[in-house]
Short mmCIF file of C-alpha atoms in Angstrom, two decimals:
data_model
loop_
_atom_site.label_atom_id
_atom_site.label_comp_id
_atom_site.label_asym_id
_atom_site.label_seq_id
_atom_site.Cartn_x
_atom_site.Cartn_y
_atom_site.Cartn_z
CA MET M 1 -23.07 95.35 96.29
CA THR M 2 -26.70 94.68 96.46
CA ILE M 3 -28.10 93.82 100.22
CA PRO M 4 -29.47 90.54 100.11
CA GLY M 5 -33.19 90.58 100.15
CA LYS M 6 -33.42 94.29 99.04
CA ARG M 7 -34.75 95.01 95.16
CA GLY M 8 -33.63 97.80 93.45
CA ARG M 9 -30.06 99.50 92.69
CA PRO M 10 -27.66 100.12 95.36
CA MET M 11 -27.43 103.23 97.14
CA GLY M 12 -25.66 106.10 95.54
CA THR M 13 -25.79 104.39 92.25
CA ALA M 14 -28.91 106.23 90.88
CA PRO M 15 -28.33 107.43 87.34
CA ASN M 16 -30.30 110.60 87.64
CA ARG M 17 -28.47 111.59 90.86
CA LYS M 18 -26.29 114.51 89.08
CA HIS M 19 -29.34 115.87 87.29
CA ASP M 20 -31.56 115.95 90.34
CA GLU M 21 -29.14 117.42 92.61
CA ARG M 22 -28.65 120.20 90.11
CA LEU M 23 -32.40 120.49 89.69
CA LEU M 24 -32.82 120.72 93.71
CA GLN M 25 -30.15 123.12 94.02
CA GLN M 26 -31.95 125.41 91.32
CA ALA M 27 -35.08 124.91 92.84
CA ALA M 28 -33.91 125.86 96.11
CA ARG M 29 -32.67 129.18 94.57
CA ASN M 30 -35.68 129.92 93.33
CA LEU M 31 -37.25 129.43 96.63
CA LEU M 32 -35.05 131.51 98.29
CA PHE M 33 -35.17 134.69 95.81
CA GLY M 34 -38.94 134.34 95.62
CA LEU M 35 -38.81 133.07 91.87
CA SER M 36 -41.51 130.20 93.02
CA PRO M 37 -43.87 129.95 95.52
CA ASN M 38 -43.18 126.21 96.40
CA ALA M 39 -40.90 123.58 95.40
CA THR M 40 -43.52 121.71 93.00
CA ALA M 41 -43.95 125.22 91.08
CA ALA M 42 -39.81 125.33 91.01
CA PHE M 43 -39.72 121.74 89.64
CA ARG M 44 -42.31 122.64 87.06
CA SER M 45 -40.36 125.74 86.00
CA LEU M 46 -37.31 124.08 85.70
CA LEU M 47 -38.61 121.01 83.58
CA ASP M 48 -39.96 120.38 80.31
CA GLU M 49 -43.89 119.57 80.81
CA ASP M 50 -44.20 118.19 77.08
CA ASP M 51 -41.46 115.53 78.18
CA PRO M 52 -42.85 112.02 78.52
CA GLN M 53 -41.05 111.50 81.51
CA PHE M 54 -42.07 114.66 83.25
CA PRO M 55 -44.39 113.11 85.76
CA ALA M 56 -42.14 110.51 86.59
CA VAL M 57 -39.13 113.03 87.20
CA LEU M 58 -41.32 115.83 89.18
CA ARG M 59 -42.58 112.55 91.56
CA ARG M 60 -39.02 111.98 91.98
CA LEU M 61 -38.02 115.24 92.56
CA GLN M 62 -40.67 115.68 95.15
CA ARG M 63 -39.67 112.88 97.05
CA GLN M 64 -36.20 114.21 97.29
CA TRP M 65 -37.17 117.32 98.48
CA GLN M 66 -39.41 115.97 101.13
CA GLN M 67 -36.37 114.48 102.56
CA HIS M 68 -33.80 116.80 102.10
CA GLY M 69 -35.52 120.28 101.33
CA ASP M 70 -34.29 122.04 104.48
CA ARG M 71 -30.61 121.00 103.71
CA TYR M 72 -30.72 122.25 100.21
CA LEU M 73 -32.38 125.75 101.37
CA GLU M 74 -29.77 126.16 104.08
CA GLU M 75 -26.84 125.42 101.82
CA THR M 76 -28.38 127.87 99.27
CA ARG M 77 -28.60 130.52 102.15
CA ARG M 78 -25.23 130.08 103.42
CA ASN M 79 -23.81 130.23 99.82
CA ALA M 80 -25.67 133.28 99.07
CA PHE M 81 -24.61 134.95 102.12
CA ALA M 82 -20.93 134.18 101.54
CA GLN M 83 -21.34 135.81 97.93
CA ARG M 84 -22.82 138.87 99.39
CA TRP M 85 -19.86 139.06 101.56
CA ARG M 86 -17.13 138.66 98.73
CA PHE M 87 -19.19 141.22 96.95
CA ASP M 88 -18.92 143.59 99.69
CA ALA M 89 -15.40 143.00 100.40
CA ASP M 90 -14.52 143.56 96.54
CA ARG M 91 -16.18 147.08 96.87
CA LEU M 92 -14.51 147.54 100.26
CA GLU M 93 -11.11 146.95 98.61
CA LYS M 94 -11.70 149.24 95.82
CA ALA M 95 -13.12 152.06 98.05
CA SER M 96 -10.56 151.66 100.96
CA PRO M 97 -7.53 149.41 100.12
CA GLU M 98 -6.12 150.51 103.61
CA PHE M 99 -8.89 149.61 105.62
CA SER M 100 -9.34 146.58 103.55
CA GLN M 101 -5.89 145.19 104.35
CA VAL M 102 -6.58 146.02 107.93
CA VAL M 103 -9.74 143.47 107.98
CA ASP M 104 -7.66 140.92 106.06
CA THR M 105 -4.93 141.00 108.44
CA PHE M 106 -7.10 140.80 111.50
CA ALA M 107 -9.38 138.09 110.08
CA ALA M 108 -6.21 136.04 109.28
CA SER M 109 -4.64 136.28 112.68
CA SER M 110 -5.53 134.01 115.65
CA VAL M 111 -6.97 136.51 117.73
CA GLY M 112 -9.20 137.62 114.95
CA GLN M 113 -10.21 134.09 114.16
CA ALA M 114 -11.42 133.89 117.98
CA VAL M 115 -13.35 136.92 117.79
CA LEU M 116 -14.95 136.01 114.39
CA ARG M 117 -16.11 132.50 115.87
CA LYS M 118 -17.53 134.17 118.74
CA TYR M 119 -20.03 135.60 116.10
CA GLY M 120 -20.39 132.59 113.98
CA GLN M 121 -22.24 129.45 114.38
CA ASN M 122 -20.96 125.56 115.02
CA GLY M 123 -17.44 126.53 115.46
CA ILE M 124 -17.43 128.10 111.75
CA PRO M 125 -15.73 131.85 112.14
CA ALA M 126 -18.26 134.67 110.59
CA ASP M 127 -17.29 136.33 107.54
CA PRO M 128 -15.81 139.88 108.87
CA LEU M 129 -17.95 142.13 106.84
CA SER M 130 -21.06 140.12 108.42
CA LEU M 131 -20.46 141.90 111.57
CA GLY M 132 -20.90 145.24 110.06
CA ILE M 133 -18.30 148.22 109.43
CA VAL M 134 -19.08 149.82 113.23
CA THR M 135 -19.01 146.40 115.29
CA LEU M 136 -15.94 145.14 113.11
CA TRP M 137 -13.86 148.40 113.73
CA ASP M 138 -14.94 148.14 117.30
CA GLU M 139 -13.38 144.63 117.83
CA ILE M 140 -10.44 145.48 115.36
CA VAL M 141 -9.56 148.26 118.04
CA ARG M 142 -10.41 146.56 121.19
CA ASN M 143 -7.95 143.51 120.06
CA SER M 144 -5.39 145.37 118.24
CA ALA M 145 -2.93 148.23 118.70
CA ILE M 146 -5.33 150.58 116.77
CA GLY M 147 -6.70 154.00 117.66
CA PRO M 148 -5.28 156.75 120.48
CA LEU M 149 -7.75 155.16 122.80
CA ARG M 150 -6.48 151.45 122.53
CA ALA M 151 -2.68 153.02 122.64
CA GLU M 152 -3.74 154.67 126.09
CA GLU M 153 -5.00 151.37 127.17
CA LEU M 154 -2.31 149.49 125.81
CA PHE M 155 0.63 152.04 127.40
CA LYS M 156 -0.58 151.42 130.85
CA GLN M 157 -0.21 147.76 130.41
CA VAL M 158 3.24 148.02 128.86
CA HIS M 159 4.20 150.70 131.33
CA ALA M 160 3.48 147.98 134.24
CA ASP M 161 5.60 145.84 132.23
CA TRP M 162 8.52 148.19 132.02
CA SER M 163 8.43 148.71 135.98
CA ALA M 164 8.16 144.96 136.62
CA THR M 165 12.02 145.04 138.41
CA GLY M 166 10.51 148.15 140.59
CA LEU M 167 12.25 150.94 138.63
CA GLU M 168 10.10 153.21 136.60
CA PRO M 169 11.16 154.20 133.16
CA ASP M 170 13.53 157.05 133.05
CA GLU M 171 13.07 160.37 130.83
CA ALA M 172 15.58 159.21 128.52
CA PHE M 173 13.89 155.75 127.94
CA LEU M 174 10.56 157.43 127.30
CA ARG M 175 11.76 160.24 125.09
CA ARG M 176 13.86 157.66 122.88
CA PHE M 177 10.72 155.20 122.99
CA ALA M 178 8.18 158.33 121.81
CA GLU M 179 11.12 159.18 118.86
CA LEU M 180 11.19 155.57 117.56
CA CYS M 181 7.24 155.62 117.58
CA LEU M 182 6.89 158.81 115.74
CA ALA M 183 9.47 157.86 113.36
CA GLN M 184 7.50 154.49 112.59
CA ALA M 185 4.38 156.76 112.48
CA ASP M 186 5.90 158.94 109.74
CA ARG M 187 7.01 155.63 107.88
CA LEU M 188 3.19 154.70 107.56
CA LYS M 189 1.93 157.75 107.04
CA ALA M 190 4.52 158.03 104.08
CA HIS M 191 3.58 154.62 102.97
CA VAL M 192 -0.14 155.95 102.86
CA GLY M 193 0.60 158.88 101.04
CA ALA M 194 2.60 157.23 98.54
CA GLY M 195 -0.58 155.00 97.75
CA THR M 196 -2.80 158.02 97.30
CA GLY M 197 -0.28 160.21 95.73
CA ASP M 198 0.05 162.60 98.60
CA GLY M 199 3.54 164.31 98.00
CA ASN M 200 3.56 166.02 101.59
CA ALA M 201 3.08 162.83 103.09
CA GLY M 202 5.78 161.92 105.92
CA ARG M 203 7.28 165.61 105.73
CA GLU M 204 5.72 166.75 108.69
CA HIS M 205 4.61 165.36 112.11
CA ASP M 206 1.14 165.50 113.31
CA HIS M 207 1.96 165.98 116.67
CA ASP M 208 2.91 168.37 119.45
CA ASP M 209 6.80 168.14 120.48
CA GLY M 210 6.04 170.33 123.69
CA ALA M 211 3.54 167.79 124.73
CA LEU M 212 6.37 165.30 125.60
#
């Protein structure tokens, strides 16, 4: 419906909207990747200057860029980063499927989402790989049951819970708990070995029984 007293088409019904949208997005990509020095040059490279409508289309695109250019650049930059992290994620999955699964599992968890929101913006979680492998692994270890140092920290916590009644865990409890942990560790080792073709996986414990 046309607003009384205002001439022209109703807002949002411009016949060239989709065409202009595509050109504005392409211009933003050209600017982001350094293919054009400015928006006008980007438009000129995308349009046919021999077309009789070229001057009118160029002016129309320039007006829209003046109003919304920053938004198009930000959207293009964000999409470019997302594509980069997807590319890195694909490379990681091929190079180390086990580690890639750890990252995916952590990122999908509520704890992982909270960590990634801390690194993100406007409440949107950051892509895990945008943290860098070192920082990402530090966060995974800090918030998960992974790694020997984390095991020591968590053992202190669970030991306190076990002793909540005032009774210390006895020797039988601790030895049986250790056996269960070692059995689970062997299952994990065998699973990884099966994936890498290691026929010896799971046959020997990587521990010193005398340490218990």
